[in-house]
XYZ file of C-alpha atoms in Angstrom:
178
model
C 69.847 -1.528 -39.468
C 68.982 0.365 -35.681
C 71.262 3.398 -34.594
C 72.173 1.781 -31.032
C 71.447 5.535 -29.736
C 67.703 5.311 -31.124
C 66.798 1.733 -29.011
C 67.595 3.739 -26.114
C 65.302 6.717 -26.798
C 61.981 6.284 -24.810
C 59.760 3.967 -25.144
C 56.188 3.467 -23.996
C 56.390 -0.798 -22.486
C 52.772 -2.039 -21.546
C 52.753 -4.437 -19.280
C 49.463 -6.344 -17.581
C 49.673 -3.391 -13.713
C 51.875 -1.370 -15.112
C 53.010 0.686 -18.314
C 56.280 2.141 -18.467
C 56.685 5.561 -20.669
C 59.011 8.359 -20.543
C 58.131 11.109 -17.918
C 55.468 14.164 -18.581
C 55.316 17.750 -16.520
C 52.421 16.280 -14.515
C 54.772 13.679 -13.147
C 56.766 15.468 -11.120
C 54.559 15.423 -8.470
C 53.780 12.137 -8.148
C 57.700 11.957 -8.217
C 58.748 14.730 -5.821
C 57.009 13.025 -3.002
C 58.699 9.942 -4.184
C 62.138 11.661 -3.683
C 60.840 11.997 0.034
C 59.451 9.267 0.898
C 61.094 8.277 3.967
C 60.651 4.490 3.792
C 61.762 4.370 0.375
C 65.253 6.653 1.586
C 65.301 4.426 4.252
C 65.401 1.406 2.045
C 68.059 3.056 -0.330
C 70.130 3.979 2.068
C 69.286 7.904 0.493
C 70.669 10.478 2.773
C 71.100 13.687 0.366
C 68.329 16.532 0.243
C 67.824 17.447 -3.158
C 65.335 20.870 -3.576
C 62.358 20.640 -5.443
C 63.686 22.702 -8.743
C 66.907 20.108 -8.795
C 64.137 17.198 -8.860
C 62.191 18.897 -11.361
C 65.159 19.971 -13.936
C 66.383 16.216 -13.104
C 63.092 14.296 -14.999
C 62.830 17.338 -17.041
C 65.952 16.237 -18.830
C 65.839 12.503 -19.220
C 64.766 12.434 -22.106
C 67.513 14.386 -23.706
C 69.999 11.295 -21.881
C 70.570 8.242 -24.502
C 73.158 6.866 -22.169
C 70.945 5.593 -19.848
C 66.767 5.017 -20.105
C 64.825 6.471 -17.424
C 60.903 5.878 -17.261
C 58.176 6.408 -15.242
C 55.893 2.951 -13.794
C 52.514 4.247 -13.956
C 49.770 1.811 -12.792
C 47.386 1.175 -15.621
C 43.808 1.284 -13.350
C 44.110 4.580 -12.120
C 46.886 6.242 -14.286
C 48.721 7.048 -11.586
C 52.489 7.319 -11.311
C 53.339 4.251 -8.776
C 57.367 5.372 -9.318
C 60.076 4.480 -11.963
C 62.435 2.209 -13.275
C 65.948 3.302 -14.813
C 68.892 1.566 -16.772
C 71.977 3.059 -16.647
C 75.766 2.456 -15.701
C 75.560 1.771 -19.589
C 78.685 -0.191 -20.459
C 77.991 -1.143 -24.404
C 81.674 -2.866 -25.311
C 80.503 -5.512 -22.854
C 76.701 -5.233 -23.277
C 75.625 -4.967 -19.834
C 74.155 -2.543 -17.580
C 72.989 -1.446 -13.697
C 69.004 -1.129 -13.300
C 67.205 0.384 -10.229
C 63.870 1.093 -9.024
C 62.095 3.323 -6.804
C 58.366 3.354 -5.828
C 56.451 6.520 -4.514
C 56.049 4.941 -0.826
C 54.350 2.569 1.343
C 50.939 2.557 -0.820
C 52.307 1.211 -3.217
C 54.713 -1.802 -2.097
C 53.477 -5.386 -2.370
C 50.904 -5.026 -5.178
C 53.469 -6.743 -7.731
C 53.788 -2.898 -9.679
C 57.513 -3.621 -8.642
C 57.808 -6.985 -9.387
C 56.319 -6.234 -13.331
C 58.014 -3.188 -13.814
C 60.820 -4.834 -13.106
C 60.434 -7.694 -15.378
C 58.707 -5.594 -18.550
C 62.290 -3.616 -18.584
C 64.682 -6.838 -17.847
C 62.801 -7.973 -20.833
C 63.324 -4.911 -22.607
C 66.595 -4.583 -21.790
C 67.185 -8.244 -23.320
C 65.713 -8.208 -26.586
C 65.710 -4.437 -27.498
C 68.471 -3.210 -26.329
C 70.780 -6.338 -26.547
C 72.269 -6.453 -23.201
C 73.568 -9.510 -21.924
C 73.167 -8.683 -18.582
C 71.323 -6.403 -16.000
C 73.189 -5.588 -12.783
C 71.928 -4.154 -9.963
C 72.794 -3.500 -5.762
C 69.879 -3.746 -3.127
C 70.550 -2.923 0.821
C 70.300 -7.107 2.437
C 68.099 -5.550 4.932
C 65.722 -4.620 2.143
C 63.829 -8.273 1.354
C 60.968 -7.601 -0.255
C 63.255 -5.694 -3.032
C 65.092 -9.065 -3.244
C 62.588 -11.283 -3.112
C 60.398 -9.261 -6.021
C 64.068 -9.301 -7.658
C 64.624 -13.040 -7.412
C 61.235 -13.601 -8.899
C 61.998 -11.600 -12.078
C 65.354 -14.235 -12.254
C 68.092 -12.613 -10.418
C 70.501 -13.746 -8.613
C 73.333 -12.926 -5.972
C 76.583 -12.719 -6.654
C 78.739 -11.650 -3.423
C 77.705 -9.064 -1.324
C 80.306 -5.403 -0.145
C 80.158 -3.905 3.564
C 80.220 -0.108 2.723
C 79.874 2.730 5.946
C 79.013 -0.158 8.236
C 75.933 -1.279 5.283
C 75.511 -5.185 3.721
C 75.159 -4.306 -0.367
C 73.986 -6.938 -1.745
C 75.287 -7.808 -5.854
C 72.560 -9.075 -7.890
C 72.491 -10.258 -11.376
C 70.843 -11.537 -14.399
C 71.788 -12.522 -17.690
C 69.988 -12.954 -21.221
C 71.368 -16.529 -21.542
C 69.428 -17.407 -18.367
C 65.832 -15.879 -19.386
C 66.278 -17.180 -22.802
C-alpha cells in the first residue's frame, strides 16, 4: 500500500493548456509578480504586504510539506509560470481539504488556464489523494472566479459576511464527479 504522505508530495500533472508541477528557483520572479498583483490582491481581499525574502523562503519550502500540495501552474505553450494551485487545510479523517488558486495578473485571466488548472488538481485530489470533498471560499464580488469554479463542478454551500465582505463557500464532492 502507498504511504498516504507520499501521495501528497510534488506530482507533475499535465493538461492541454497547463502543467502543474513543483516550484523551481526560476519561478521566483513570476511568483513575486503574482503576490504583488493589485487586481489579484483586491479579488482575494489580500491586504498583507510581503518582502521578497519572505516570498522566496515560502516557495523554496513548499516541497518540504506533505500535509498540503502547492504547485506552479505553467502555461504549456510558453513555459511561463501563470500562477499556483494549492490544496491545504487537509483533514485526513474526513478526507477533505481546501483549495485555492492564484494567477499572476490580468494578462493571465480569461484564457482558460485557471479553469483547467482547477480541474486538474481537483481530479488529482479525488483520484490520487483519495479525497471525498474539496472546499473553497471566494469573494461574492469575484464572479469570474465563481464561474470558473462552477465549470469544474463546485456548488455554492453558503456564504458568510466578514469585515464587510461576503465570502461564498463552495464545495465539490468526489461522488458527484464520478
